Coordinates of C-alpha atoms in Angstrom, one line a residue:
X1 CA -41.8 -19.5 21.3
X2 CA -43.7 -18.8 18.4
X3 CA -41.5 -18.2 15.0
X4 CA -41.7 -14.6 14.9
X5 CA -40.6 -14.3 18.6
X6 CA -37.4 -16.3 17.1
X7 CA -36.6 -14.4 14.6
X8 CA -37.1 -11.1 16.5
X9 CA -34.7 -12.4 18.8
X10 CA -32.4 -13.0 16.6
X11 CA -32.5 -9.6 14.3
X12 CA -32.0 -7.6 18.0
X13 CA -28.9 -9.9 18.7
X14 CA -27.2 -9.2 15.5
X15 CA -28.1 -6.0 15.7
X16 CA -26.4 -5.8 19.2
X17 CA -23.4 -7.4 17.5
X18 CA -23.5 -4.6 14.9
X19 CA -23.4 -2.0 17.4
X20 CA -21.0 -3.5 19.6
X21 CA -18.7 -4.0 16.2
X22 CA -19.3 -0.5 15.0
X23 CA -18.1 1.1 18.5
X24 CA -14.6 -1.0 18.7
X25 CA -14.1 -0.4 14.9
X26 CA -14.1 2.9 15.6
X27 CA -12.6 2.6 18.8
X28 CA -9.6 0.9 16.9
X29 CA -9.7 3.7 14.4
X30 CA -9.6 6.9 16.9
X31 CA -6.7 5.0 18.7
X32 CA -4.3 4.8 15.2
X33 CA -4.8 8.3 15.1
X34 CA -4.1 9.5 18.0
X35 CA -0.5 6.7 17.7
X36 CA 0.1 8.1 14.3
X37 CA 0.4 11.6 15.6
X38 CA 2.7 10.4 18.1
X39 CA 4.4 8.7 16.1
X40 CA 4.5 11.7 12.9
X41 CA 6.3 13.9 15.4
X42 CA 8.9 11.6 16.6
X43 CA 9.7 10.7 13.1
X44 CA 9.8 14.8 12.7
X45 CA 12.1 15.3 15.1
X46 CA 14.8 12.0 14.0
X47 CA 14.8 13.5 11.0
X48 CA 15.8 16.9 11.7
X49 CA 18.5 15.1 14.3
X50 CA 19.5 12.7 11.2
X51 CA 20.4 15.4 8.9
X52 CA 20.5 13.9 5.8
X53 CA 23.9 15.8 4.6
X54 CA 25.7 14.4 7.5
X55 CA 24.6 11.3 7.0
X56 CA 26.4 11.0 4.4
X57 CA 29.5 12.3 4.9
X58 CA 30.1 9.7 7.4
X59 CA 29.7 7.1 4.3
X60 CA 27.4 4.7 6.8
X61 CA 25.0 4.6 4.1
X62 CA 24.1 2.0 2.1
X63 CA 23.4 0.8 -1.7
X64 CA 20.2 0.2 -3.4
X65 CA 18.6 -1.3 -6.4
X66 CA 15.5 0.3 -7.6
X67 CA 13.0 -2.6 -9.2
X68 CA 10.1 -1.2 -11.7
X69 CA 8.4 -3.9 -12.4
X70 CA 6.7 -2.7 -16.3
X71 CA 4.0 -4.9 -18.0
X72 CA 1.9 -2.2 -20.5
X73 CA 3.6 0.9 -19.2
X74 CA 4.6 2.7 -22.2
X75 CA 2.7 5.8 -21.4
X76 CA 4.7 6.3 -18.8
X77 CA 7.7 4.4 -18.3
X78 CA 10.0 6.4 -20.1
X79 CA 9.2 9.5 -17.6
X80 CA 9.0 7.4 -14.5
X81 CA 12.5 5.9 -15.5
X82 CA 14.1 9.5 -15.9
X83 CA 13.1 10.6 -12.3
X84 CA 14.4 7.2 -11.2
X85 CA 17.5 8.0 -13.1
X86 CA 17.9 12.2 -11.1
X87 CA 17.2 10.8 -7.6
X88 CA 19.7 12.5 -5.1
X89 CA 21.5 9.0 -3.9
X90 CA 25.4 8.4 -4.3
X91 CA 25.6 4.4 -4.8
X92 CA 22.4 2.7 -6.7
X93 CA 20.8 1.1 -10.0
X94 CA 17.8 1.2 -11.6
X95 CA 16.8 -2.3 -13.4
X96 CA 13.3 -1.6 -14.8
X97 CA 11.5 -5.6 -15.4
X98 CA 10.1 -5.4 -18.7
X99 CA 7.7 -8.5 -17.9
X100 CA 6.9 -9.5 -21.4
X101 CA 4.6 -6.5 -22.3
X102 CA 2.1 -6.9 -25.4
X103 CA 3.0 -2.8 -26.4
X104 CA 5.8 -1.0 -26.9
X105 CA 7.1 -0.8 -23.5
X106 CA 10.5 -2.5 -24.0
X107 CA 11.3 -0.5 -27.6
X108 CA 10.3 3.3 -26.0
X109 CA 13.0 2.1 -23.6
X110 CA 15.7 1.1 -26.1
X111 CA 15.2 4.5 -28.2
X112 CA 15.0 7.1 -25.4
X113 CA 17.6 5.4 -23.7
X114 CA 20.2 4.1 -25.6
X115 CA 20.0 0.5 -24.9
X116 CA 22.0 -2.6 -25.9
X117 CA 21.9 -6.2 -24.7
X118 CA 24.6 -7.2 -22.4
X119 CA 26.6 -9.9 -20.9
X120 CA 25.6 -10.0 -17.2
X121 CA 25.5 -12.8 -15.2
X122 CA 22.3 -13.7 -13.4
X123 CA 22.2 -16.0 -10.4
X124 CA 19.1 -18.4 -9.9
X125 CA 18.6 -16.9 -6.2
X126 CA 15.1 -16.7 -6.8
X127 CA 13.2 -18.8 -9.4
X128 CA 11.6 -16.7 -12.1
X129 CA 10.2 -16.9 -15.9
X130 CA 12.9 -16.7 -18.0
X131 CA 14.9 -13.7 -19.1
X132 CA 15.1 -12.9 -22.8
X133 CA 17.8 -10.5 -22.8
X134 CA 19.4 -7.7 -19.9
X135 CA 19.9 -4.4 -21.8
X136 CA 22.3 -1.4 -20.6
X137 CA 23.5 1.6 -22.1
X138 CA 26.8 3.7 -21.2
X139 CA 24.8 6.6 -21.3
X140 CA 23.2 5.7 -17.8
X141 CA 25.5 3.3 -16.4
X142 CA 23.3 2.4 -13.4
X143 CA 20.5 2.1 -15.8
X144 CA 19.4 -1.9 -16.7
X145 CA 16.4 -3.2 -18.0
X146 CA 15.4 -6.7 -18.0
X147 CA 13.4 -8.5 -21.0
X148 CA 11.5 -11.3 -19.6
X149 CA 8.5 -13.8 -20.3
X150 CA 5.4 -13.1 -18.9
X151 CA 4.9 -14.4 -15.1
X152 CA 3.1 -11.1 -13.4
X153 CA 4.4 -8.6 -10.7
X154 CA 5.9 -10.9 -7.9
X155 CA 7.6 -13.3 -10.8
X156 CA 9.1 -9.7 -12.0
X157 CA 10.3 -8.5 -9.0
X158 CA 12.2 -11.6 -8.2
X159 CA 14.2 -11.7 -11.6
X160 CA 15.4 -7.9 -10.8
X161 CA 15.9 -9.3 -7.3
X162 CA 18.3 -11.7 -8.9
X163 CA 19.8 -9.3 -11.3
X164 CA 20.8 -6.6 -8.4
X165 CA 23.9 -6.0 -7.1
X166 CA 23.2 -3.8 -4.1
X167 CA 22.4 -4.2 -0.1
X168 CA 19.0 -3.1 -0.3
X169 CA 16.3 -3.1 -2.9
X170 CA 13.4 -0.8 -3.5
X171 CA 10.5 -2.0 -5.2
X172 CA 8.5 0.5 -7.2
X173 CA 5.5 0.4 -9.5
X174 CA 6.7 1.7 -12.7
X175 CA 4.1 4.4 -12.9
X176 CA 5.2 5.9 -9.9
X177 CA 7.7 8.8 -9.5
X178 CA 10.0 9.4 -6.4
X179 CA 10.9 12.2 -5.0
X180 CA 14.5 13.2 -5.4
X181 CA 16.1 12.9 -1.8
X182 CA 13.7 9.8 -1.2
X183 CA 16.2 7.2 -1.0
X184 CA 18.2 9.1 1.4
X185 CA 15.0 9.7 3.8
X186 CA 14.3 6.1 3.3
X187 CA 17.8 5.2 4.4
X188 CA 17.6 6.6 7.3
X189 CA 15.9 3.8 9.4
X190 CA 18.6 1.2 8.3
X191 CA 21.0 2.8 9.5
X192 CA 19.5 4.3 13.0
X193 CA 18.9 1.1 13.7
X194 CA 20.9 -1.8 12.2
X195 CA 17.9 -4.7 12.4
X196 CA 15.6 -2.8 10.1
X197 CA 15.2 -5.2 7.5
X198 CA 12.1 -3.4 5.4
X199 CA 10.5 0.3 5.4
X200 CA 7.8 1.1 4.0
X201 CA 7.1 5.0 2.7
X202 CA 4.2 7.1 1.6
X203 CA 1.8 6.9 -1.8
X204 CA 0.2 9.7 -2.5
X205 CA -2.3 10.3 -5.9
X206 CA -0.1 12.2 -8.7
X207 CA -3.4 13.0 -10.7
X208 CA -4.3 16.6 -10.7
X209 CA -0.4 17.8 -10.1
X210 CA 2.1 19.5 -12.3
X211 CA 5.2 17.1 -13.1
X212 CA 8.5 18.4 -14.9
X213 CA 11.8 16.4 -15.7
X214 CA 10.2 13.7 -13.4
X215 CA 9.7 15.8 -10.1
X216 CA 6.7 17.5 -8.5
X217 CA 6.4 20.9 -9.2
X218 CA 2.6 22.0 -8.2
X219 CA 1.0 19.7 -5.5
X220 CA -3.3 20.2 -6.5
X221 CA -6.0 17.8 -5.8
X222 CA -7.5 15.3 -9.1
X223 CA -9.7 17.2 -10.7
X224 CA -12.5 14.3 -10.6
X225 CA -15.0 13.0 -8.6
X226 CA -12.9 9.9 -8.3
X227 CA -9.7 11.0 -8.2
X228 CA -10.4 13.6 -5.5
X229 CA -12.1 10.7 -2.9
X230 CA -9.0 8.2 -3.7
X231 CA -6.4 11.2 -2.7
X232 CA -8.4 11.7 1.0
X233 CA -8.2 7.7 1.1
X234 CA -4.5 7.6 0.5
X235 CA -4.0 10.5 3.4
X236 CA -6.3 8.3 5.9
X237 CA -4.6 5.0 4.9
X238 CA -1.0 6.3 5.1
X239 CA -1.0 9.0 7.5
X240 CA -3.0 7.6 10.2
X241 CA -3.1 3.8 9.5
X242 CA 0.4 2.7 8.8
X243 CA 1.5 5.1 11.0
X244 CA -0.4 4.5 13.7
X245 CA 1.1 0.2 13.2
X246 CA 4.7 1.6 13.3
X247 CA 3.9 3.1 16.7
X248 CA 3.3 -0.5 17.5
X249 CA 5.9 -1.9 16.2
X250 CA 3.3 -4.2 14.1
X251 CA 3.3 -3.0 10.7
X252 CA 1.5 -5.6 8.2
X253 CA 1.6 -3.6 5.1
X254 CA 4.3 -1.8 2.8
X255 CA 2.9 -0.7 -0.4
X256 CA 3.6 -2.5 -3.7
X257 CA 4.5 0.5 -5.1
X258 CA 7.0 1.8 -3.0
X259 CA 9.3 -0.2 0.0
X260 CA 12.6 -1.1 0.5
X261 CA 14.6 -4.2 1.9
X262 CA 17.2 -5.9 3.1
X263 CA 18.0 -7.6 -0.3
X264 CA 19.7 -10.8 1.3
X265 CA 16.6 -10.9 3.8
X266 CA 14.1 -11.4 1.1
X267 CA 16.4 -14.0 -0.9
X268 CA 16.0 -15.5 2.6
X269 CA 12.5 -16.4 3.1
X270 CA 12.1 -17.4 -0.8
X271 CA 10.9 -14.1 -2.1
X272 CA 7.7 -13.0 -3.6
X273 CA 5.4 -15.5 -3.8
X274 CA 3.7 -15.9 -7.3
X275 CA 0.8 -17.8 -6.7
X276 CA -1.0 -14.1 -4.5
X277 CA -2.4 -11.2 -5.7
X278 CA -1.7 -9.6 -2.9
X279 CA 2.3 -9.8 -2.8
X280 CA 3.7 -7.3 -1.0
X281 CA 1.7 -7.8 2.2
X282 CA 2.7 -11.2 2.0
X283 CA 5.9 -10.6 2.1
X284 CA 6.0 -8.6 4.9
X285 CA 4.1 -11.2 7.1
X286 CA 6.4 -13.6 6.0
X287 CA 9.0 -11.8 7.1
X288 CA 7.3 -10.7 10.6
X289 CA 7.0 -14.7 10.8
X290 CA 10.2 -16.0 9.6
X291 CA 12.2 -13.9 12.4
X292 CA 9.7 -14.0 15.3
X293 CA 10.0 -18.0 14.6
X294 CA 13.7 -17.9 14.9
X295 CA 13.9 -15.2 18.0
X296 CA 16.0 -13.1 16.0
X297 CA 16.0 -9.5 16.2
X298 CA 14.5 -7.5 13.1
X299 CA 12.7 -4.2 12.6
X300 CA 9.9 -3.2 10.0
X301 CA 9.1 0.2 9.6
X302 CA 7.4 3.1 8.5
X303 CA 8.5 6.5 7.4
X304 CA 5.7 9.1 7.0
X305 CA 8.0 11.6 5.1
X306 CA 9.5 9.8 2.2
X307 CA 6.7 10.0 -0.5
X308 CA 5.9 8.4 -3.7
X309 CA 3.5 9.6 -6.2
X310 CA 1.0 7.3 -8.6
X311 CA -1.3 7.7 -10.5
X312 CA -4.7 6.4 -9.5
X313 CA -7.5 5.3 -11.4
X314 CA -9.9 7.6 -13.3
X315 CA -12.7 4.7 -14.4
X316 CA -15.0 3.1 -11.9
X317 CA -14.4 0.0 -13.5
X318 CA -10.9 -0.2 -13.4
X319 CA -11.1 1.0 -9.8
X320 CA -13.5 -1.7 -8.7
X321 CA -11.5 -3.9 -10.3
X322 CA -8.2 -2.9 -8.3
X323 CA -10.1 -2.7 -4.6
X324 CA -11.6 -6.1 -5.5
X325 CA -7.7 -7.6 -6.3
X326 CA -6.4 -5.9 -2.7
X327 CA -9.2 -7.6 -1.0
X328 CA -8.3 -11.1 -2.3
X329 CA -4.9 -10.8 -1.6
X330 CA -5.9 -9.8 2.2
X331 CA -7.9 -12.9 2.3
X332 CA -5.5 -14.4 1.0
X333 CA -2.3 -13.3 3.3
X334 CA -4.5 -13.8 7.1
X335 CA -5.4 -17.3 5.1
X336 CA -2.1 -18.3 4.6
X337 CA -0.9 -16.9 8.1
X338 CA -3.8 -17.8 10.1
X339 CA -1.5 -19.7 12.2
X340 CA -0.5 -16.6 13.5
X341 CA -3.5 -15.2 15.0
X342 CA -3.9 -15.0 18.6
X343 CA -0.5 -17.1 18.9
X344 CA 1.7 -15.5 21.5
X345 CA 4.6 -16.6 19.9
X346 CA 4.2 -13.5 17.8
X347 CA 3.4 -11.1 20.5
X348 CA 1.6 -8.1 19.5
X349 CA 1.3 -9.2 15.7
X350 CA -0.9 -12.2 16.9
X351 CA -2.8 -10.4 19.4
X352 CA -3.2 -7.1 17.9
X353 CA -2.1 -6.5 14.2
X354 CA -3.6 -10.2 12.5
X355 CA -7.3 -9.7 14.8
X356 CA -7.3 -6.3 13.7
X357 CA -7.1 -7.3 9.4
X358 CA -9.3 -10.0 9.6
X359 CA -12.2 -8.6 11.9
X360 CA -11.7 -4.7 11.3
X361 CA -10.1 -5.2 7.7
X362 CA -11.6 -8.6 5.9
X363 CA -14.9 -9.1 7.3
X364 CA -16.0 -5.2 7.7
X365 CA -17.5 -5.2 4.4
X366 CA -19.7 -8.7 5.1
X367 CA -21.3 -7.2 8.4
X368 CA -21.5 -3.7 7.0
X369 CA -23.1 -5.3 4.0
X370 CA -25.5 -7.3 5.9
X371 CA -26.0 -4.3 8.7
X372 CA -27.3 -2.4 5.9
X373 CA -29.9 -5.6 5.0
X374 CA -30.8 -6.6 8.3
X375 CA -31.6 -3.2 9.7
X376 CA -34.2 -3.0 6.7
X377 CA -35.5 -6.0 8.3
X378 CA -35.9 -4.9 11.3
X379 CA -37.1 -1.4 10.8
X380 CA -40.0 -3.4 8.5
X381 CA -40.8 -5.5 11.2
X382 CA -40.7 -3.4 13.8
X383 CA -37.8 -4.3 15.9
X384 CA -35.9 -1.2 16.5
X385 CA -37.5 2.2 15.5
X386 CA -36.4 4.6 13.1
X387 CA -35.3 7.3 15.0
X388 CA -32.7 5.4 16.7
X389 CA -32.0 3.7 13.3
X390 CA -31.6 6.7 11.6
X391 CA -29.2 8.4 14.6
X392 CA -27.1 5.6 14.8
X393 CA -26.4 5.6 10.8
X394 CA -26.1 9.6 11.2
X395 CA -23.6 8.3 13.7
X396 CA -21.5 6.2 11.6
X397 CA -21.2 7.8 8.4
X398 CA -20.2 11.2 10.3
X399 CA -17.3 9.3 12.1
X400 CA -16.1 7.9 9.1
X401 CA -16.4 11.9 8.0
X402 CA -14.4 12.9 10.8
X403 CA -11.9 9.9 10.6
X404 CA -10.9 11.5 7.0
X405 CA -11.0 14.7 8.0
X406 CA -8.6 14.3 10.8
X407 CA -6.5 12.5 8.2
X408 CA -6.3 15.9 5.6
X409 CA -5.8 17.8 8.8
X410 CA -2.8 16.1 10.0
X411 CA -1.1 16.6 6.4
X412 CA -1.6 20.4 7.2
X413 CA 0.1 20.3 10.3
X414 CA 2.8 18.4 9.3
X415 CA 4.1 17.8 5.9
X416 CA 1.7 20.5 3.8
X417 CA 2.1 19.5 0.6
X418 CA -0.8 21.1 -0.9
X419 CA 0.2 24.5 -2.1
X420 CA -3.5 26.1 -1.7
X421 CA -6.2 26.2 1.1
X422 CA -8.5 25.5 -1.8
X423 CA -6.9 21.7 -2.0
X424 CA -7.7 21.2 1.7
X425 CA -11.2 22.7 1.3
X426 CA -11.7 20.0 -1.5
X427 CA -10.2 17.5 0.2
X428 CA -12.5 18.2 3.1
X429 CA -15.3 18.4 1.2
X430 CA -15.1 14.8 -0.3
X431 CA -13.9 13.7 3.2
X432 CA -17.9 13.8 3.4
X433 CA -18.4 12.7 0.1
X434 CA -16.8 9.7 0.5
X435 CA -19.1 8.6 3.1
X436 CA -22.3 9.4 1.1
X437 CA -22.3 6.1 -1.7
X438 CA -18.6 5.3 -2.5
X439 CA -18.1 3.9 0.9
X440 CA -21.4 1.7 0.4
X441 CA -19.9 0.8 -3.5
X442 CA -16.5 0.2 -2.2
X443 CA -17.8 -2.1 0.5
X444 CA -19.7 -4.0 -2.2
X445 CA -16.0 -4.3 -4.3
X446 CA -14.6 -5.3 -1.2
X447 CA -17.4 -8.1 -0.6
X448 CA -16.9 -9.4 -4.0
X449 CA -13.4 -9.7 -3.4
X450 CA -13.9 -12.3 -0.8
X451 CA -16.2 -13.8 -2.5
X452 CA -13.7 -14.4 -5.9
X453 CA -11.2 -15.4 -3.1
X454 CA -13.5 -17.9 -2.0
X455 CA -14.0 -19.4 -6.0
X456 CA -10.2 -19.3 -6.5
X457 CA -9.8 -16.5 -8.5
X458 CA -6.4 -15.2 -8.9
X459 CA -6.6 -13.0 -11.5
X460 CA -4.6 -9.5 -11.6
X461 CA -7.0 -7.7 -13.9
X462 CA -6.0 -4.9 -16.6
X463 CA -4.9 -1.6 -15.2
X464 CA -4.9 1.2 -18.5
X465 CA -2.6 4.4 -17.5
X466 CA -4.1 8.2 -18.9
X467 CA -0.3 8.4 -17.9
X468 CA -0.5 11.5 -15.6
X469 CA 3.1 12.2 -15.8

């Protein structure tokens, strides 16, 4: 076989790979949506059975500490701390981590809110950087905030960890605001089912909407180009995706920015880990693995109605930087898991959750990357033709079109939150946007976050706040 032949042979076999991959992606992807729809309306219909008012008379509910994790934040922490402070929930504390911030983070705390150091005792559950000081203020008695050296987000989380006093903790990003009656929807799988040990709620973009004494008064799309394709991602990653996993009972993922657990759980399996980017997907592996090891009995959930809003990143930069940080700490969590995959002694989180992150999740942007390359080759020399080149990537970059679409479609038959049809027309509009150059971009972030996960770089990166609140 002369060279040529070979390498023609080779170009149509990965190009038969490519096809077969791009047909069970989006396989995999029509399936979550059909299970997330499912799965919305039984969560609909518990809820309305719930009732949230009676649920609390029966005093089966129970308490919470709210960790903000703040390093820079003094744009908006004083704002995200008041709505923490009006949320609708009878027993719980707010300790914001003040995690040795270069600005003025720690003293626009102390002015707006009264604060003096205390004497609290602080157990070394989990070990952490140490703690300066722990400020409270009989103003806001379940208000505390924690003055600590520098050791990043999972370092701060496990000092407020130690500093709690409640069953559960919820771990927020302090530029994020809850809504008021979040806690109690939140609550809701803990106590429907006693072996919930972590649930996981919505993000959704905060830029673009009208905010007053820290709730959500007018729900609009981001008025940027940016803004506007990151709010129809957070509708397909949260209404369809991690919806879709709770179906399965195979949930990986609960945001960073807003989840809550059992707090004696976590203490359990050693906390978060400092030494990932990606912490809070670690977590929740560790905690799939740590009971599925020991046969116990556990949930980990998903709630599609409790929501969360953040503000998102207005600079390509800063966004590149953050995808690139989520990808490393992906590669980073199936790394340090990998044991898990395809092991039947986790059931459907071996066999269906951990294949589906590293192949659909991990290595999507390498072979669409290099399906982008390799079908320049081959249209060059010859080895498909360009009409079925050009209708299969007509194909693929109108599913991915349709796969947001449905996403922004299923928030209008169920939750609504946009006030305007002219939101969901935008919304729909960059639903095809998206498709046409930020997809191809964010695949390259993506790539070169598996490449600095390769070199060992565990860097978190600068995040600057327009604070939208």
């Amino acid at each position: 076989m002369e060279q040529t032949d070979w390498i023609i042979t080779v170009l149509v076999g990965v190009n038969v790979f490519i096809f077969i991959y791009f047909v069970v992606v989006n396989l995999s992807y029509i399936s979550l949506i059909v299970l997330s729809y499912i799965q919305t309306q039984r969560s609909r219909k518990e809820s309305e059975i719930f009732q949230l008012s009676g649920l609390f008379d029966t005093r089966l509910y129970k308490s919470i500490s709210i960790l903000a994790p703040a390093y820079n934040e003094e744009k908006t922490i004083v704002e995200s701390t008041r709505a923490l402070l009006n949320l609708k929930f009878a027993d719980y504390e707010v300790i914001v981590i003040n995690d040795g911030s270069k600005d003025d983070t720690l003293k626009a705390l102390k002015e707006n809110f009264g604060l003096k150091k205390i004497d609290r005792y602080v157990p070394k559950s989990l070990k952490t950087e140490e703690i300066r000081a722990v400020y409270g203020t009989s103003r806001f008695p379940n208000l505390f905030v924690i003055d600590k050296e520098n050791g990043r987000k999972a370092d701060a989380l496990n000092a407020g960890i130690n500093v709690s006093r409640k069953d559960l903790i919820c771990a927020v990003d302090s530029d994020t605001l809850l809504e008021p009656v979040v806690l109690q929807q939140m609550l809701m799988a803990f106590v429907a089912d006693p072996d919930t040990i972590a649930v996981g709620g919505v993000v959704r973009v905060a830029n673009g909407c009208t905010f007053k004494l820290g709730e959500v008064k007018d729900v609009h799309v981001p008025r940027t180009t940016i803004g506007r394709i990151q709010a129809v991602e957070y509708l397909r990653a949260f209404l369809f995706g991690r919806t879709g996993w709770d179906f399965l009972d195979s949930l990986l993922i609960i945001s960073g920015a807003f989840g809550v657990f059992d707090r004696e759980s976590v203490i359990r399996v050693g906390g978060y880990l400092h030494d990932t980017v990606g912490e809070d997907m670690e977590l929740v592996v560790r905690l799939h693995r740590h009971y599925r090891e020991r046969k116990q009995r556990y949930r980990i959930r998903f709630l599609p109605e409790p929501v969360c809003w953040t503000e998102v990143p207005e600079s390509w930069k800063i966004l590149g930087r953050q995808r690139n940080r989520w990808h490393r700490g992906l590669a980073d969590t199936l790394w340090r898991h990998r044991s898990m995959l395809f092991n039947p002694k986790y059931g459907r989180l071996g066999f269906t959750a951990m294949p589906f992150f590293l192949f659909v999740e991990l290595l999507s942007p390498v072979i669409e990357i290099g399906g982008y390359l390799l079908f320049g080759i081959s249209l060059w020399l010859g080895v498909i033709n360009i009409g079925f080149a050009l209708l299969f990537l007509t194909a693929a970059v109108l599913l991915g079109m349709i796969l947001s679409v449905l996403s922004i479609l299923m928030e209008e038959l169920t939750f609504r939150r946009y006030s305007g049809i002219r939101d969901v027309i935008i919304l729909i509009v960059y639903a095809f946007v998206e498709n046409l150059g930020f997809r191809q971009i964010h695949a390259w972030w993506r790539l070169r976050g598996l490449i600095d996960f390769f070199r060992g770089n565990k860097s978190w990166g600068e995040m600057t706040r327009t604070g939208a609140f």
